[in-house]
Structures are given as structure tokens and as C-alpha cells.
PDB file of C-alpha atoms in Angstrom:
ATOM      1  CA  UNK P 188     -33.139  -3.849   8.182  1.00  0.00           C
ATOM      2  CA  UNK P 189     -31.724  -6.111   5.368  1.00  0.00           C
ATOM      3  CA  UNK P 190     -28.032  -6.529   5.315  1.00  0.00           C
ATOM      4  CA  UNK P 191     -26.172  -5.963   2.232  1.00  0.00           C
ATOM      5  CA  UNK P 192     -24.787  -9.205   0.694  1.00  0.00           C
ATOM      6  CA  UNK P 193     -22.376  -9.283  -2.419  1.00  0.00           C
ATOM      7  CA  UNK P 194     -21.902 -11.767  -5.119  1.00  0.00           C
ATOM      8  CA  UNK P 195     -18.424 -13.387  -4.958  1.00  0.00           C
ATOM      9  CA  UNK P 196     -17.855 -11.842  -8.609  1.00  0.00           C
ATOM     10  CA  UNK P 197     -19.311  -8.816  -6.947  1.00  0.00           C
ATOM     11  CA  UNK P 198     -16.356  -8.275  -4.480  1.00  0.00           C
ATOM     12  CA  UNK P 199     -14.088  -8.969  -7.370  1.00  0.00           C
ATOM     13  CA  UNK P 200     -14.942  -5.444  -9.197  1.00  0.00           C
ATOM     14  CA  UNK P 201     -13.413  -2.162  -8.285  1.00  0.00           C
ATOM     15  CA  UNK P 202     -13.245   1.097  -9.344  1.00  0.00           C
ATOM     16  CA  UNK P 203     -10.351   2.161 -11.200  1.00  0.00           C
ATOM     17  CA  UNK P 204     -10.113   5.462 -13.504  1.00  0.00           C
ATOM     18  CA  UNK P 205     -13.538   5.949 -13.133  1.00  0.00           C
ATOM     19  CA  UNK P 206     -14.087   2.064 -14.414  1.00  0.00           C
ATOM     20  CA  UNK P 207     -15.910  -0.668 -12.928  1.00  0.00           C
ATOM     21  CA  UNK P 208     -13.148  -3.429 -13.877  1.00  0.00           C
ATOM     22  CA  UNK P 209     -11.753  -6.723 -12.756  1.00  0.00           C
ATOM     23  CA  UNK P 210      -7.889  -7.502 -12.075  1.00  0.00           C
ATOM     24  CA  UNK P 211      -6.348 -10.221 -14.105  1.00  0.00           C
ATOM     25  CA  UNK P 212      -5.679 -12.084 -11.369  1.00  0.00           C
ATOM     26  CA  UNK P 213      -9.719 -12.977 -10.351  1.00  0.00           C
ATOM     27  CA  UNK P 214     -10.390 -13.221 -14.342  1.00  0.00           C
ATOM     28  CA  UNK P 215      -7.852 -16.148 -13.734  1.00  0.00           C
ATOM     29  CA  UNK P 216      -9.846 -17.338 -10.803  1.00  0.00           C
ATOM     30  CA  UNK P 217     -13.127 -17.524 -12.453  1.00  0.00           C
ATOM     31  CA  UNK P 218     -11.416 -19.254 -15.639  1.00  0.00           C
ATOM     32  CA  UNK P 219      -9.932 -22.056 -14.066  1.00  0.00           C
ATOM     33  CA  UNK P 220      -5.942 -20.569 -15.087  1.00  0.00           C
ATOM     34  CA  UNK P 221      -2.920 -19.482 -13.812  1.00  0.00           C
ATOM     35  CA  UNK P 222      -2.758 -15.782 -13.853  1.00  0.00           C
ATOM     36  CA  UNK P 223       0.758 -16.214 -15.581  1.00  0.00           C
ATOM     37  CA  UNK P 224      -0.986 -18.050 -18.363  1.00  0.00           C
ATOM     38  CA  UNK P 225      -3.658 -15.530 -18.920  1.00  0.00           C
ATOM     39  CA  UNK P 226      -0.741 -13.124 -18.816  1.00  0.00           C
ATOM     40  CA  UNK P 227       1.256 -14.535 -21.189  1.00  0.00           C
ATOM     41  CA  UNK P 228      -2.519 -15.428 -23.698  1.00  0.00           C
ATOM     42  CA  UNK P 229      -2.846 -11.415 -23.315  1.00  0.00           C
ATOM     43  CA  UNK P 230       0.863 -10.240 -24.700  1.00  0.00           C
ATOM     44  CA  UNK P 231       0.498 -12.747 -27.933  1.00  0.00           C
ATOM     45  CA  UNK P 232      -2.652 -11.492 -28.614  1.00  0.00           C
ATOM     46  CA  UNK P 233      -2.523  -7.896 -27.562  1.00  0.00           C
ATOM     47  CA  UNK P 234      -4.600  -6.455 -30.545  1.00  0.00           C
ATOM     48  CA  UNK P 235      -7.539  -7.786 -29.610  1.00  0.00           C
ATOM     49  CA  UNK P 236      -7.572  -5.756 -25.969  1.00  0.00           C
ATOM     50  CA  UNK P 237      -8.407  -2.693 -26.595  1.00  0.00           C
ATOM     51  CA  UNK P 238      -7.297   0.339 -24.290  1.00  0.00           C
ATOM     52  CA  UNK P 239     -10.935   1.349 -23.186  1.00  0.00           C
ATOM     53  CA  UNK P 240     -11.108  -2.388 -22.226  1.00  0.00           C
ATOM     54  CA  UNK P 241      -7.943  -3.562 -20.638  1.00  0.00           C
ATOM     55  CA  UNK P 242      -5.552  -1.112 -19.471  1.00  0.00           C
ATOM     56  CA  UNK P 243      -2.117  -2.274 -16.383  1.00  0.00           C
ATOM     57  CA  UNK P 244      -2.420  -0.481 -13.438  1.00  0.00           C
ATOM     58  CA  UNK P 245       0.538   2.002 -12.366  1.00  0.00           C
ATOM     59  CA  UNK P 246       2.651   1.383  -9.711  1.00  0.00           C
ATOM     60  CA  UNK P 247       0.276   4.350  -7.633  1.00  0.00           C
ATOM     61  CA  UNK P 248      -3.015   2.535  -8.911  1.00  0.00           C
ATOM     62  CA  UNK P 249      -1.997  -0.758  -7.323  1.00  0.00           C
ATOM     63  CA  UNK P 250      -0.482   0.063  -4.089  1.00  0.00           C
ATOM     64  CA  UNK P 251      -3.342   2.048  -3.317  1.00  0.00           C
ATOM     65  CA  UNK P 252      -5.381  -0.766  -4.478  1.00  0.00           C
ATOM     66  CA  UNK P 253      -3.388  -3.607  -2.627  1.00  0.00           C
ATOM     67  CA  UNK P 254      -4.176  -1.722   0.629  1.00  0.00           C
ATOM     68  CA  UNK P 255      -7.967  -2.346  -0.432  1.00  0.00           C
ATOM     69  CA  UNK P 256      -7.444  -5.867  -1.132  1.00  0.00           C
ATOM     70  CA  UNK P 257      -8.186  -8.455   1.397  1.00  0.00           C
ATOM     71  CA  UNK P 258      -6.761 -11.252   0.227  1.00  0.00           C
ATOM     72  CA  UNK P 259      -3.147 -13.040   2.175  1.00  0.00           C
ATOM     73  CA  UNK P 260       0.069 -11.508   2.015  1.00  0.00           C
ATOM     74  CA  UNK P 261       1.184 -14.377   0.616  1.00  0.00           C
ATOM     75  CA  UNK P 262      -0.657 -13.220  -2.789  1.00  0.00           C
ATOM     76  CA  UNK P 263       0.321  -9.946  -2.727  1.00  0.00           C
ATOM     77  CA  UNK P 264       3.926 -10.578  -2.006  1.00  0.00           C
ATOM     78  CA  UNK P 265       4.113 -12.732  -4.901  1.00  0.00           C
ATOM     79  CA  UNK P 266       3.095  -9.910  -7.526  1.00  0.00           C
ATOM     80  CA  UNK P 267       5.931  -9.097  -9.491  1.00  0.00           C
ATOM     81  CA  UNK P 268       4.326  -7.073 -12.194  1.00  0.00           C
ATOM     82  CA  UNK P 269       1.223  -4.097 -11.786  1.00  0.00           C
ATOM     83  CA  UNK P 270      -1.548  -6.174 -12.688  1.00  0.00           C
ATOM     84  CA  UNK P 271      -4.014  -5.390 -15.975  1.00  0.00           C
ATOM     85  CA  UNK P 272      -7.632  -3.962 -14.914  1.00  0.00           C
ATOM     86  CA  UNK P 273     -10.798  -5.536 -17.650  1.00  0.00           C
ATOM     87  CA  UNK P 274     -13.531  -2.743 -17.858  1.00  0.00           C
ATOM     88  CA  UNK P 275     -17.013  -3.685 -18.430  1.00  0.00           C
ATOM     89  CA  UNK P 276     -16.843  -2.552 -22.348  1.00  0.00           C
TER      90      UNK P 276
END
């Protein structure tokens, strides 16, 4: 039997409201940025994510999430805001 073997973009995505979506802070990863400086590109130019497409996770959403996540603690002990969720739109 085959094992299963994911794409590193693949173990990026989870399931979120029902979405497939990816946190800001791997969109950040794949583009080379800080995830402060997508951040901050998102708030000046907030009209252009729509709600089906872009959406912060509550408070809930992400410490259920963050128990998912295996990444450091360093990482997760440096989040100081819920983090935004991309859909597949």
C-alpha cells in the first residue's frame, strides 16, 4: 500500500467555516514577507478582500486551530493578534 504524501502548500490548508483556506502567516511564507508586512499591505487595502475571501479567525477558531498546528512554540507564542484565514475564492 502507497503512503499518503502531501505537498508542503498542501499541509498549509485547513478547514475553517467550512473553507479550505490558508493563514496569513504561510501566505507570508510562500511570498518571501514578513507576516507583519502582509498584515499591515491587507488593512491599507482592505476593499479589495472580500469577506467570502479573507475573513480573521476568532479567538475560539484559533486556539482550537493552534492545538492543530505543528509548528514551535516559539511561533505561536509570538502571535499577538487572531490571524486572517484566505479561502480558495
Amino acid at each position: 500500500m502507497e503512503e499518503s504524501k502531501t505537498t508542503p502548500i498542501q499541509s498549509m490548508i485547513y478547514e475553517i467555516r467550512g473553507h479550505k483556506v490558508m493563514l496569513d502567516r504561510d501566505l507570508a511564507q510562500l511570498y518571501g514577507v514578513k507576516v507583519k508586512r502582509l498584515n499591515e499591505s491587507i488593512k491599507r487595502n482592505i476593499d479589495r478582500f472580500p469577506s467570502d475571501f479573507m475573513f480573521q479567525l476568532t479567538q475560539d477558531e484559533w486556539i482550537v486551530l493552534r492545538s492543530q498546528i505543528a509548528t514551535s512554540n516559539e511561533y505561536l507564542s509570538k502571535v499577538r493578534f487572531n490571524p486572517y484565514a484566505f479561502t480558495e475564492l
